[in-house]
Coordinates of N, CA and C and ligand atoms in Angstrom, one line a residue:
X929 N 187.5 192.5 -100.5 CA 189.1 192.5 -99.9 C 189.3 191.8 -99.2
X930 N 189.8 190.8 -99.2 CA 190.4 189.7 -98.0 C 191.2 189.7 -97.7
X931 N 191.2 190.2 -96.5 CA 193.4 190.5 -95.3 C 193.6 189.1 -95.3
X932 N 194.6 188.7 -96.1 CA 195.8 187.6 -95.8 C 195.6 186.9 -94.6
X933 N 195.5 185.7 -94.1 CA 195.8 185.5 -93.1 C 197.4 184.0 -92.5
X934 N 198.1 184.3 -92.2 CA 198.6 182.7 -92.1 C 198.7 182.8 -90.7
X935 N 198.7 181.4 -90.5 CA 198.2 180.6 -89.3 C 199.4 179.6 -88.9
X936 N 199.8 180.0 -87.7 CA 200.6 178.9 -87.2 C 200.2 177.6 -86.5
X937 N 199.9 176.4 -86.6 CA 199.2 175.2 -86.2 C 200.5 174.8 -85.9
X938 N 200.6 174.9 -84.0 CA 202.0 173.5 -83.4 C 202.2 172.4 -83.5
X939 N 200.5 172.5 -83.2 CA 200.5 170.5 -83.0 C 200.8 170.2 -81.9
X940 N 201.3 169.2 -81.3 CA 202.1 168.6 -80.1 C 203.5 169.4 -80.2
X941 N 203.5 170.8 -80.5 CA 205.4 170.6 -79.7 C 204.8 172.1 -79.1
X942 N 206.0 172.0 -78.6 CA 206.5 173.6 -77.7 C 205.8 173.7 -76.5
X943 N 206.6 173.6 -75.2 CA 206.3 173.6 -74.2 C 206.0 175.2 -73.8
X944 N 205.8 175.5 -72.5 CA 205.7 176.7 -72.1 C 206.6 177.8 -72.5
X945 N 207.7 177.3 -72.1 CA 208.5 178.4 -72.1 C 209.2 178.6 -73.8
X946 N 209.3 177.1 -74.1 CA 209.9 177.4 -75.7 C 208.1 177.9 -76.6
X947 N 207.1 178.3 -75.7 CA 206.4 179.1 -77.2 C 206.5 180.1 -76.7
X948 N 206.8 180.7 -75.6 CA 207.6 182.6 -74.9 C 208.3 182.7 -75.6
X949 N 209.5 181.8 -75.7 CA 210.3 181.6 -76.2 C 210.1 182.8 -77.9
X950 N 209.8 181.4 -78.5 CA 209.0 182.1 -80.0 C 208.6 183.3 -80.6
X951 N 207.4 183.5 -79.3 CA 206.6 185.2 -79.6 C 207.6 186.2 -79.2
X952 N 208.5 185.7 -78.1 CA 209.3 187.1 -78.1 C 210.5 187.5 -79.5
X953 N 211.0 186.1 -80.0 CA 211.6 186.3 -81.3 C 211.1 186.6 -82.2
X954 N 209.8 186.4 -83.0 CA 208.5 186.5 -83.8 C 208.5 188.0 -84.1
X955 N 208.2 188.8 -82.4 CA 208.1 190.2 -81.8 C 209.4 190.8 -82.7
X956 N 210.7 190.3 -82.3 CA 211.8 191.2 -82.6 C 211.6 190.8 -83.8
X957 N 211.6 189.8 -84.7 CA 211.5 190.0 -86.3 C 210.7 191.0 -87.1
X958 N 209.9 190.8 -86.4 CA 208.5 191.6 -86.9 C 208.7 193.0 -86.8
X959 N 209.4 193.3 -85.7 CA 209.8 195.1 -85.4 C 211.3 195.3 -87.0
X960 N 211.8 194.4 -86.9 CA 213.0 195.0 -88.2 C 212.4 194.6 -89.7
X961 N 210.9 194.0 -90.1 CA 210.9 193.4 -91.3 C 209.3 194.0 -91.1
X962 N 208.7 194.7 -92.2 CA 207.5 195.3 -92.3 C 206.5 194.1 -92.4
X963 N 205.6 194.0 -92.6 CA 204.6 193.0 -92.5 C 203.3 193.6 -92.5
X964 N 202.9 194.6 -92.4 CA 201.9 195.0 -92.3 C 201.1 194.9 -93.5
X965 N 199.7 194.4 -93.7 CA 198.6 194.1 -94.5 C 198.3 192.6 -94.3
X966 N 198.8 192.3 -93.2 CA 198.0 190.3 -93.0 C 197.7 190.3 -91.2
X967 N 196.9 189.5 -91.6 CA 196.9 188.8 -89.9 C 197.5 188.0 -89.8
X968 N 197.9 187.8 -88.9 CA 199.1 186.4 -87.8 C 197.8 185.5 -87.2
X969 N 198.1 184.6 -87.2 CA 197.4 184.0 -85.8 C 198.6 182.2 -85.5
X970 N 198.7 182.4 -84.0 CA 199.2 181.1 -83.4 C 198.9 180.2 -82.5
X971 N 198.2 179.0 -83.3 CA 197.4 178.3 -82.9 C 198.8 177.2 -82.0
X972 N 198.9 177.7 -80.6 CA 199.6 176.4 -79.6 C 198.5 175.6 -79.4
X973 N 199.7 174.7 -78.1 CA 198.9 173.4 -77.6 C 198.4 174.1 -76.6
X974 N 196.8 173.0 -76.1 CA 196.5 174.8 -74.9 C 196.7 174.6 -73.8
X975 N 198.0 174.0 -73.2 CA 198.9 174.6 -72.1 C 199.3 175.8 -72.2
X976 N 200.1 176.0 -73.8 CA 200.5 177.1 -74.1 C 199.6 178.6 -74.6
X977 N 198.4 178.6 -74.4 CA 197.0 179.1 -74.9 C 197.8 180.6 -74.3
X978 N 197.4 180.2 -73.0 CA 197.5 181.8 -72.1 C 198.8 182.3 -72.5
X979 N 199.9 181.4 -72.6 CA 201.3 182.3 -72.4 C 201.2 183.3 -73.0
X980 N 201.4 182.2 -74.8 CA 201.3 183.2 -76.2 C 200.5 184.6 -76.1
X981 N 199.2 184.0 -75.5 CA 198.3 184.9 -75.2 C 198.6 186.3 -74.7
X982 N 199.2 186.0 -73.6 CA 199.5 187.3 -72.9 C 201.3 187.5 -73.4
X983 N 202.1 186.6 -74.4 CA 202.7 187.5 -75.3 C 202.8 188.6 -76.8
X984 N 201.1 188.5 -77.1 CA 201.1 189.0 -78.2 C 200.2 190.0 -77.6
X985 N 199.7 189.9 -76.5 CA 199.0 191.6 -76.1 C 198.9 192.7 -77.4
X986 N 198.1 193.3 -77.9 CA 198.5 194.4 -78.4 C 199.1 194.8 -79.3
X987 N 199.5 193.2 -80.0 CA 200.6 192.9 -81.3 C 199.3 193.1 -82.1
X988 N 197.8 192.6 -82.8 CA 197.1 192.5 -83.5 C 197.0 191.0 -84.0
X989 N 198.6 190.2 -83.3 CA 198.3 188.5 -83.7 C 197.1 188.3 -83.4
X990 N 196.6 187.2 -83.5 CA 195.8 185.7 -83.2 C 195.9 184.9 -82.4
X991 N 195.3 184.4 -81.5 CA 195.6 183.0 -80.6 C 194.4 182.2 -80.9
X992 N 194.9 180.9 -81.4 CA 193.7 180.1 -81.9 C 193.8 178.5 -81.0
X993 N 192.8 177.9 -80.7 CA 192.6 176.9 -80.2 C 193.0 175.5 -81.3
X994 N 194.0 174.4 -81.2 CA 194.1 173.8 -81.9 C 192.6 172.6 -82.7
X995 N 191.4 172.8 -81.6 CA 190.2 171.6 -81.3 C 189.7 172.2 -80.0
X996 N 188.5 171.8 -80.5 CA 187.0 172.3 -78.7 C 186.5 171.0 -78.9
X997 N 185.7 171.0 -77.7 CA 184.3 170.2 -77.4 C 183.3 171.3 -77.7
X998 N 182.4 169.9 -78.5 CA 181.1 171.1 -78.8 C 179.9 171.6 -77.5
X999 N 180.3 171.0 -76.3 CA 180.0 171.0 -75.1 C 180.2 172.3 -74.4
X1000 N 179.6 172.9 -73.7 CA 180.1 174.0 -73.2 C 181.1 173.7 -71.4
X1001 N 180.6 172.8 -71.1 CA 181.5 171.5 -69.8 C 180.5 170.5 -69.8
X1002 N 180.9 169.2 -69.4 CA 180.3 167.9 -69.1 C 181.9 167.1 -68.1
X1003 N 181.3 166.0 -68.4 CA 181.8 164.7 -68.0 C 182.8 164.6 -69.6
X1004 N 184.0 165.3 -69.8 CA 184.5 165.0 -71.0 C 186.4 165.0 -70.9
X1005 N 186.5 164.4 -70.1 CA 187.9 163.9 -69.7 C 188.9 164.2 -71.2
X1006 N 189.7 165.0 -70.7 CA 190.2 165.7 -71.7 C 189.8 167.2 -72.8
X1007 N 188.9 166.9 -72.9 CA 188.1 168.2 -74.0 C 188.3 170.0 -73.0
X1008 N 188.7 170.7 -74.2 CA 188.2 171.6 -74.0 C 187.2 172.4 -74.2
X1009 N 186.2 173.2 -74.2 CA 185.3 174.6 -74.7 C 186.0 175.3 -75.3
X1010 N 184.6 175.4 -75.8 CA 184.4 177.4 -76.6 C 185.1 178.7 -75.6
X1011 N 184.4 178.5 -74.4 CA 184.1 179.2 -73.2 C 186.3 178.9 -72.7
X1012 N 186.3 178.1 -72.6 CA 187.6 178.3 -72.2 C 188.3 178.7 -72.6
X1013 N 188.6 178.3 -74.1 CA 189.4 179.0 -75.1 C 189.5 180.1 -74.9
X1014 N 188.2 180.9 -75.2 CA 187.8 182.5 -75.2 C 188.8 183.1 -73.3
X1015 N 188.7 182.1 -72.6 CA 189.3 182.7 -71.5 C 190.5 182.5 -71.4
X1016 N 191.1 182.0 -72.0 CA 192.8 181.1 -72.0 C 193.5 182.3 -72.7
X1017 N 192.3 183.2 -73.6 CA 192.4 184.3 -75.0 C 193.0 184.2 -76.3
X1018 N 192.1 182.7 -76.1 CA 192.1 182.5 -77.6 C 190.8 183.4 -78.5
X1019 N 191.1 183.7 -80.1 CA 190.3 184.1 -80.8 C 190.0 183.4 -81.9
X1020 N 190.6 182.4 -81.9 CA 190.3 181.7 -83.3 C 190.2 180.0 -82.9
X1021 N 190.2 179.0 -84.0 CA 190.1 177.6 -82.8 C 190.0 176.0 -84.6
X1022 N 190.6 176.2 -84.2 CA 191.0 175.5 -85.8 C 190.2 174.3 -85.4
X1023 N 189.4 173.5 -86.7 CA 188.3 172.9 -86.3 C 188.3 171.8 -87.7
X1024 N 188.5 170.2 -86.8 CA 188.3 168.9 -88.1 C 189.2 169.5 -89.1
X1025 N 190.9 169.2 -88.5 CA 192.4 168.8 -89.0 C 192.4 167.4 -89.1
X1026 N 192.7 166.6 -90.1 CA 193.2 165.9 -91.0 C 193.4 165.4 -89.9
X1027 N 194.2 165.4 -89.1 CA 194.8 164.6 -87.9 C 193.7 164.4 -87.0
X1028 N 192.9 165.2 -86.7 CA 192.2 165.1 -85.4 C 190.8 163.9 -86.6
X1029 N 190.6 164.4 -87.4 CA 189.5 162.9 -88.8 C 190.0 161.7 -88.4
X1030 N 191.4 161.8 -88.5 CA 192.3 160.5 -88.6 C 192.4 159.6 -87.6
X1031 N 192.8 160.6 -87.0 CA 193.5 160.1 -85.1 C 192.3 160.1 -84.6
X1032 N 191.5 160.7 -84.1 CA 190.7 161.3 -83.1 C 188.9 160.7 -83.4
X1033 N 189.2 160.7 -84.9 CA 187.6 159.7 -85.2 C 186.4 161.4 -85.5
X1034 N 187.0 162.6 -85.3 CA 186.3 163.5 -85.6 C 185.3 163.6 -87.3
X1035 N 184.2 163.8 -87.0 CA 183.5 163.7 -88.6 C 182.9 164.8 -89.3
X1036 N 182.2 164.8 -89.5 CA 181.4 166.3 -90.7 C 180.9 166.7 -90.0
X1037 N 179.8 166.1 -89.0 CA 178.7 166.6 -88.0 C 179.6 166.8 -86.8
X1038 N 181.2 165.8 -86.5 CA 181.8 167.1 -85.1 C 182.0 167.9 -85.9
X1039 N 182.3 168.2 -86.7 CA 182.9 169.8 -87.3 C 181.8 170.3 -87.3
X1040 N 180.7 170.3 -87.8 CA 179.2 170.9 -87.5 C 179.0 171.7 -86.5
X1041 N 179.3 170.6 -85.1 CA 178.7 170.9 -83.9 C 179.6 172.2 -83.0
X1042 N 181.2 171.8 -83.5 CA 182.3 172.1 -83.0 C 182.1 173.7 -83.7
X1043 N 182.2 174.1 -84.9 CA 182.3 175.5 -85.3 C 180.9 176.4 -85.1
X1044 N 179.6 175.4 -84.6 CA 178.6 176.3 -84.5 C 178.9 176.8 -82.2
X1045 N 179.2 175.8 -81.6 CA 180.1 176.3 -80.3 C 180.8 177.3 -80.6
X1046 N 181.8 177.1 -81.5 CA 182.8 178.2 -81.7 C 182.6 179.7 -82.0
X1047 N 181.6 179.6 -83.0 CA 180.9 180.5 -83.7 C 179.9 181.7 -82.1
X1048 N 179.4 180.4 -81.7 CA 178.4 181.0 -80.4 C 179.5 181.5 -79.1
X1049 N 180.3 181.6 -79.1 CA 181.9 181.7 -78.0 C 182.4 183.1 -78.6
X1050 N 181.8 183.1 -79.7 CA 183.3 184.2 -80.4 C 183.8 184.5 -81.2
X1051 N 183.9 182.5 -81.2 CA 185.6 182.6 -81.5 C 185.3 182.6 -83.7
X1052 N 186.5 182.8 -84.2 CA 186.6 182.6 -85.5 C 186.9 181.0 -85.9
X1053 N 186.5 179.9 -86.2 CA 186.5 179.1 -86.8 C 187.2 178.5 -87.7
X1054 N 188.5 178.0 -87.9 CA 189.2 177.8 -89.7 C 188.9 176.0 -89.5
X1055 N 187.8 176.4 -90.3 CA 187.3 175.0 -90.8 C 188.3 174.0 -91.7
X1056 N 188.7 173.0 -91.6 CA 190.1 172.0 -92.8 C 188.9 171.0 -93.0
X1057 N 189.8 171.1 -94.3 CA 189.0 170.4 -95.2 C 190.2 169.8 -96.6
X1058 N 189.8 168.1 -97.2 CA 191.1 168.1 -98.0 C 190.7 166.4 -98.2
X1059 N 191.6 166.2 -99.0 CA 191.6 164.9 -99.3 C 192.6 164.0 -99.6
X1060 N 192.5 162.5 -98.9 CA 192.7 161.8 -99.3 C 193.9 161.9 -100.7
X1061 N 195.0 161.1 -100.4 CA 195.8 160.7 -101.9 C 194.7 159.8 -102.7
X1062 N 194.2 158.7 -101.8 CA 193.6 157.7 -102.6 C 192.5 158.5 -103.3
X1063 N 191.8 159.4 -102.4 CA 190.6 160.0 -102.9 C 190.7 161.0 -104.0
X1064 N 192.0 161.6 -104.3 CA 192.7 162.8 -105.0 C 192.7 161.8 -106.2
X1065 N 193.4 160.6 -106.4 CA 193.7 159.3 -108.2 C 192.4 159.3 -108.1
X1066 N 191.7 158.9 -107.2 CA 190.2 158.2 -107.9 C 189.2 159.5 -108.4
X1067 N 189.9 160.4 -108.4 CA 188.9 161.8 -108.9 C 188.2 162.6 -108.1
X1068 N 188.3 162.2 -106.9 CA 187.3 162.5 -106.0 C 187.1 163.6 -105.0
X1069 N 188.0 164.5 -105.6 CA 188.8 165.7 -104.6 C 187.2 166.9 -104.9
X1070 N 186.8 167.3 -105.7 CA 185.9 167.9 -105.6 C 184.7 167.2 -104.2
X1071 N 184.3 166.1 -104.8 CA 183.5 165.6 -104.2 C 183.7 165.3 -102.7
X1072 N 185.0 165.2 -102.5 CA 185.2 164.9 -101.0 C 184.9 166.1 -100.2
X1073 N 185.9 167.7 -100.9 CA 185.6 168.8 -100.3 C 183.8 169.5 -100.2
X1074 N 183.2 169.1 -101.0 CA 182.1 169.6 -101.4 C 181.2 169.1 -100.0
X1075 N 181.3 167.8 -99.8 CA 180.8 166.5 -98.5 C 181.0 167.4 -97.4
X1076 N 182.2 167.8 -96.9 CA 183.2 168.3 -95.7 C 182.5 169.7 -96.0
X1077 N 182.5 170.3 -96.7 CA 181.8 171.7 -96.5 C 180.6 171.4 -96.3
X1078 N 179.8 171.1 -96.8 CA 178.2 171.0 -96.5 C 177.9 170.1 -95.2
X1079 N 178.6 169.1 -95.2 CA 178.6 168.6 -93.5 C 179.0 169.1 -92.4
X1080 N 179.7 170.1 -92.7 CA 180.6 170.6 -91.8 C 180.1 172.0 -91.1
X1081 N 179.6 172.7 -92.0 CA 179.1 174.2 -92.4 C 177.6 174.6 -92.5
X1082 N 176.8 172.7 -92.1 CA 175.4 173.2 -92.5 C 174.6 173.8 -91.1
X1083 N 174.2 174.1 -91.8 CA 172.9 175.0 -90.9 C 173.6 176.4 -90.2
X1084 N 174.4 177.2 -91.0 CA 175.3 178.5 -90.5 C 174.3 179.9 -91.1
X1085 N 174.8 180.5 -90.9 CA 174.0 181.7 -91.7 C 175.3 182.2 -93.1
X1086 N 174.9 183.1 -93.9 CA 176.0 183.6 -94.9 C 176.7 184.5 -93.9
X1087 N 176.1 184.9 -93.0 CA 177.0 186.2 -92.1 C 178.2 185.3 -91.9
X1088 N 177.3 184.4 -91.0 CA 179.1 183.2 -89.9 C 179.8 182.4 -91.0
X1089 N 179.5 181.9 -92.5 CA 179.9 181.5 -93.4 C 181.1 182.5 -94.2
X1090 N 180.5 183.6 -93.9 CA 181.7 185.0 -94.7 C 182.6 185.5 -93.7
X1091 N 182.2 185.1 -92.6 CA 183.4 185.6 -91.4 C 184.4 184.3 -90.9
X1092 N 183.9 183.2 -91.3 CA 185.0 182.1 -90.6 C 186.4 181.9 -91.8
X1093 N 187.2 181.2 -91.6 CA 188.3 180.8 -92.6 C 188.0 179.4 -92.2
X1094 N 188.5 178.9 -94.0 CA 189.0 177.7 -94.5 C 189.7 177.0 -94.4
X1095 N 190.3 176.3 -94.2 CA 192.2 175.7 -94.8 C 191.7 174.5 -95.7
X1096 N 192.0 174.8 -96.8 CA 192.6 173.8 -97.7 C 193.6 172.5 -98.1
X1097 N 193.5 171.6 -96.9 CA 195.2 171.0 -96.6 C 194.7 169.8 -96.9
X1098 N 195.4 169.5 -97.9 CA 195.5 167.7 -99.1 C 196.2 166.9 -98.3
X1099 N 195.5 166.1 -97.6 CA 195.9 165.1 -96.6 C 197.6 164.8 -96.7
X1100 N 198.3 164.3 -98.1 CA 198.6 164.1 -98.7 C 199.8 164.4 -98.9
X1101 N 199.6 166.2 -98.4 CA 201.2 167.5 -98.5 C 201.1 167.8 -97.2
X1102 N 200.0 167.0 -96.0 CA 201.0 167.8 -94.3 C 201.8 166.7 -93.9
X1103 N 203.1 167.2 -94.0 CA 203.9 167.0 -92.7 C 204.3 165.7 -94.2
X1104 N 204.6 165.9 -94.9 CA 205.0 165.3 -96.3 C 206.3 165.5 -97.0
X1105 N 206.4 167.2 -96.9 CA 207.2 167.7 -97.7 C 206.9 167.4 -99.2
X1106 N 205.5 167.1 -99.6 CA 204.9 167.3 -100.3 C 203.8 168.2 -100.5
X1107 N 204.3 169.4 -101.6 CA 203.4 170.4 -101.9 C 202.2 170.5 -103.0
X1108 N 201.4 170.7 -102.8 CA 200.4 171.0 -103.7 C 200.6 171.9 -105.2
X1109 N 200.7 171.6 -106.3 CA 201.5 172.4 -107.6 C 200.4 173.9 -106.9
X1110 N 200.6 174.6 -108.3 CA 200.2 176.0 -107.8 C 198.4 176.1 -108.3
X1111 N 198.3 175.0 -109.3 CA 197.3 175.0 -110.2 C 196.3 173.6 -109.9
X1112 N 196.9 173.0 -108.5 CA 196.3 171.7 -108.1 C 195.5 173.1 -107.2
X1113 N 196.6 173.7 -106.1 CA 195.7 174.3 -105.2 C 194.4 175.7 -105.5
X1114 N 194.8 176.0 -106.6 CA 194.4 177.0 -107.2 C 192.6 176.4 -107.7
X1115 N 192.6 175.3 -108.4 CA 191.4 174.2 -108.6 C 190.7 174.2 -107.5
X1116 N 191.7 173.4 -106.1 CA 190.8 173.1 -104.9 C 189.5 174.5 -104.7
X1117 N 190.6 175.4 -104.5 CA 190.2 176.6 -104.1 C 188.9 177.0 -104.6
X1118 N 189.3 176.7 -106.2 CA 188.3 177.9 -106.8 C 186.9 176.8 -106.5
X1119 N 187.3 175.4 -106.0 CA 185.9 174.7 -105.8 C 185.1 175.0 -104.6
X1120 N 186.4 174.9 -104.1 CA 185.7 175.4 -102.3 C 184.7 176.8 -102.6
X1121 N 185.6 178.0 -103.3 CA 184.5 179.0 -103.6 C 183.5 179.0 -103.9
X1122 N 183.7 178.3 -104.8 CA 181.7 178.0 -105.5 C 180.8 177.2 -105.0
X1123 N 181.7 175.9 -104.2 CA 180.4 175.5 -103.7 C 179.9 176.5 -102.2
X1124 N 181.0 177.4 -101.4 CA 180.4 177.8 -100.5 C 179.6 179.3 -101.1
X1125 N 179.6 179.3 -102.5 CA 178.4 180.7 -103.3 C 177.1 179.3 -103.5
X1126 N 177.6 178.4 -103.4 CA 176.3 177.9 -104.5 C 175.2 177.2 -102.7
X1127 N 176.4 177.1 -101.7 CA 175.3 177.0 -100.9 C 174.9 178.5 -99.7
X1128 N 175.5 179.3 -100.0 CA 175.5 181.0 -98.7 C 175.6 181.3 -100.1
X1129 N 175.3 181.6 -100.8 CA 175.1 182.7 -102.2 C 176.6 183.2 -101.9
X1130 N 176.7 184.7 -103.2 CA 177.8 185.0 -103.4 C 178.9 186.1 -101.9
X1131 N 177.9 186.7 -101.4 CA 178.9 187.2 -100.1 C 179.8 186.9 -99.7
X1132 N 179.0 185.7 -99.1 CA 179.9 184.8 -97.9 C 181.0 184.0 -98.6
X1133 N 180.7 183.6 -99.8 CA 181.7 182.8 -100.7 C 183.3 183.9 -100.6
X1134 N 182.4 185.6 -101.2 CA 183.1 186.5 -101.7 C 184.5 187.0 -100.1
X1135 N 183.5 186.9 -99.2 CA 184.5 187.1 -97.5 C 184.9 186.0 -97.0
X1136 N 185.0 185.1 -97.6 CA 185.3 184.1 -96.5 C 187.2 183.8 -97.0
X1137 N 187.4 183.6 -96.1 CA 189.1 183.5 -96.6 C 189.4 182.0 -96.4
X1138 N 190.6 181.4 -97.4 CA 190.4 180.2 -97.9 C 192.2 180.2 -97.3
X1139 N 192.6 179.5 -96.9 CA 193.9 179.2 -96.4 C 194.3 177.9 -97.3
X1140 N 195.6 177.8 -97.5 CA 196.4 176.5 -98.3 C 197.2 176.2 -97.2
X1141 N 197.3 174.9 -96.7 CA 197.7 174.5 -96.0 C 198.6 172.6 -96.4
X1142 N 200.1 172.6 -95.8 CA 200.3 171.4 -96.7 C 201.5 171.9 -96.9
X1143 N 202.5 172.0 -96.3 CA 204.3 172.2 -96.7 C 204.6 173.2 -96.9
X1144 N 203.9 173.8 -96.9 CA 204.0 175.2 -96.7 C 205.3 176.1 -96.1
X1145 N 206.4 176.2 -97.1 CA 207.8 176.8 -96.4 C 207.5 178.6 -97.4
X1146 N 208.9 179.1 -96.3 CA 209.6 180.5 -96.9 C 209.6 180.6 -98.5
X1147 N 209.8 178.6 -99.0 CA 209.9 179.0 -100.9 C 209.3 178.9 -101.1
X1148 N 208.5 178.6 -101.2 CA 206.9 178.1 -101.6 C 206.0 179.1 -101.7
X1149 N 205.5 179.8 -100.5 CA 204.6 180.3 -99.6 C 204.3 181.5 -101.3
X1150 N 205.7 182.4 -101.4 CA 204.5 183.0 -102.4 C 203.9 182.7 -103.7
X1151 N 204.3 181.6 -104.4 CA 203.6 181.4 -105.7 C 202.0 180.7 -105.2
X1152 N 202.2 179.8 -104.1 CA 200.9 179.5 -103.8 C 199.8 180.9 -103.5
X1153 N 200.4 181.6 -102.6 CA 199.6 182.9 -102.6 C 199.0 183.7 -103.6
X1154 N 200.1 183.3 -104.6 CA 199.3 184.1 -105.8 C 197.8 183.6 -106.0
X1155 N 198.1 182.6 -106.6 CA 196.8 182.3 -106.8 C 195.6 182.7 -106.2
X1156 N 194.4 183.3 -107.0 CA 193.4 183.9 -106.7 C 192.7 183.7 -105.9
X1157 N 192.5 182.3 -105.5 CA 191.5 181.8 -104.4 C 192.7 182.2 -103.1
X1158 N 193.5 181.7 -103.0 CA 194.6 181.6 -102.0 C 194.7 182.3 -101.2
X1159 N 194.1 182.6 -99.9 CA 194.3 183.9 -98.9 C 194.6 183.9 -97.8
X1160 N 196.0 182.8 -97.9 CA 196.4 182.5 -96.9 C 197.4 181.4 -96.5
X1161 N 197.6 181.0 -95.8 CA 198.1 179.8 -95.3 C 198.4 179.4 -93.9
X1162 N 197.7 177.9 -93.2 CA 197.9 177.3 -92.5 C 199.1 176.5 -92.3
X1163 N 200.1 176.6 -91.5 CA 201.9 176.2 -91.4 C 201.6 174.9 -90.3
X1164 N 202.2 173.9 -90.6 CA 202.4 173.3 -89.6 C 204.2 173.2 -89.4
X1165 N 205.0 172.2 -90.2 CA 206.2 172.3 -89.8 C 207.0 173.5 -89.6
X1166 N 206.8 174.4 -90.7 CA 207.7 174.8 -91.2 C 207.5 176.8 -89.9
X1167 N 206.3 176.5 -89.0 CA 205.8 177.7 -88.2 C 206.3 177.2 -87.0
X1168 N 207.3 176.1 -86.3 CA 207.7 176.2 -85.1 C 209.8 176.6 -85.3
X1169 N 209.9 177.4 -86.5 CA 210.7 178.0 -86.4 C 210.2 179.9 -86.2
X1170 N 210.6 180.8 -85.3 CA 210.4 182.1 -85.8 C 211.0 182.4 -87.2
X1171 N 211.9 182.2 -87.5 CA 212.7 183.1 -88.4 C 212.0 182.4 -89.4
X1172 N 211.9 181.2 -90.0 CA 210.9 180.4 -90.8 C 209.7 181.1 -91.2
X1173 N 208.6 180.6 -89.8 CA 207.3 181.8 -89.7 C 207.4 183.0 -90.1
X1174 N 208.1 183.9 -89.9 CA 208.3 185.2 -90.1 C 208.2 185.3 -91.9
X1175 N 209.3 184.8 -92.1 CA 209.5 184.8 -93.0 C 208.2 184.4 -94.5
X1176 N 207.6 183.2 -93.7 CA 206.5 183.4 -94.2 C 205.2 184.3 -94.1
X1177 N 204.8 185.0 -92.8 CA 204.5 185.8 -93.0 C 204.5 187.1 -94.1
X1178 N 205.8 187.1 -93.9 CA 206.5 188.3 -95.3 C 205.9 187.5 -96.3
X1179 N 205.6 186.5 -97.1 CA 205.7 186.2 -98.4 C 204.4 186.1 -98.4
X1180 N 203.3 186.0 -97.3 CA 201.6 185.7 -97.7 C 201.2 186.8 -97.6
X1181 N 202.2 188.1 -97.9 CA 201.5 189.4 -98.3 C 201.2 189.8 -99.7
X1182 N 201.6 188.3 -100.3 CA 200.9 188.9 -101.8 C 199.4 188.1 -101.3
X1183 N 198.8 187.5 -100.8 CA 197.6 186.9 -101.1 C 196.2 187.6 -101.2
X1184 N 195.9 187.0 -101.9 CA 194.6 188.0 -102.7 C 194.6 188.9 -103.1
X1185 N 195.7 189.1 -104.0 CA 196.3 190.6 -104.2 C 195.8 190.1 -105.7
Ligands
PEP2039 C1 198.9 171.5 -90.7 O1 199.2 170.7 -89.6 O2 198.1 171.7 -90.7 C2 200.3 171.3 -91.7 C3 199.8 171.8 -93.1 O3 201.3 171.0 -91.6 P1 202.4 171.1 -92.1 O4 202.6 172.4 -93.0 O5 203.6 170.4 -91.6 O6 202.7 170.2 -93.4

């Protein structure tokens, strides 16, 4: 049985003060409406990690970095290591988001090194995969996902794969308002799970949570997570407002059921 996971990716939004206000508002809302049975993770910008971690202490809500460097330390201006994320209060880290791949040149090999560094530091990786519109139109979706998974997770143990999170984020659905249909999401998630099964065995594939990401909103989260292999959502734009994210968390309860 996989516990549904709803993760907020704030990207480069929210100052420390705005992040603190969000956490207070979300906790207020969560008191009013029962959202038990799901896990919640918030990925703020690095600068607000400690503040968010302090705000959610003892609530069970996790905190994620949005990226990390594979090395523990060094002359890497602007980068943050796994150990630094842990010290700031992170429990999870997003790796290989399509914006990192497209704008910052993250390759499958970099994703692999970052995933290993995250695991070594005790962080739960949220490894993002997804095809572009051109790749989907060319019938390449399964091959792209297989390549990203095999490359990104190469050398990991079955146990490590069973404990991490994969996020299927079709690039054409991120920040576009265009959501994958439930059938498209279901097909891609089933492909991801079978690829994990082939590479790491049935137990790892069964326990690994696979999130859908791409224009998830309060109005579409329920039907997406009703798909058998969709175990929750990674949410960008709609996670910036506490009310909207709270509704998404409530809607995510049906995931994996
Ligand atoms: C994301 O950035 O991971 C994402 C899914 O964004 P959005 O929900 O805005 O499409």
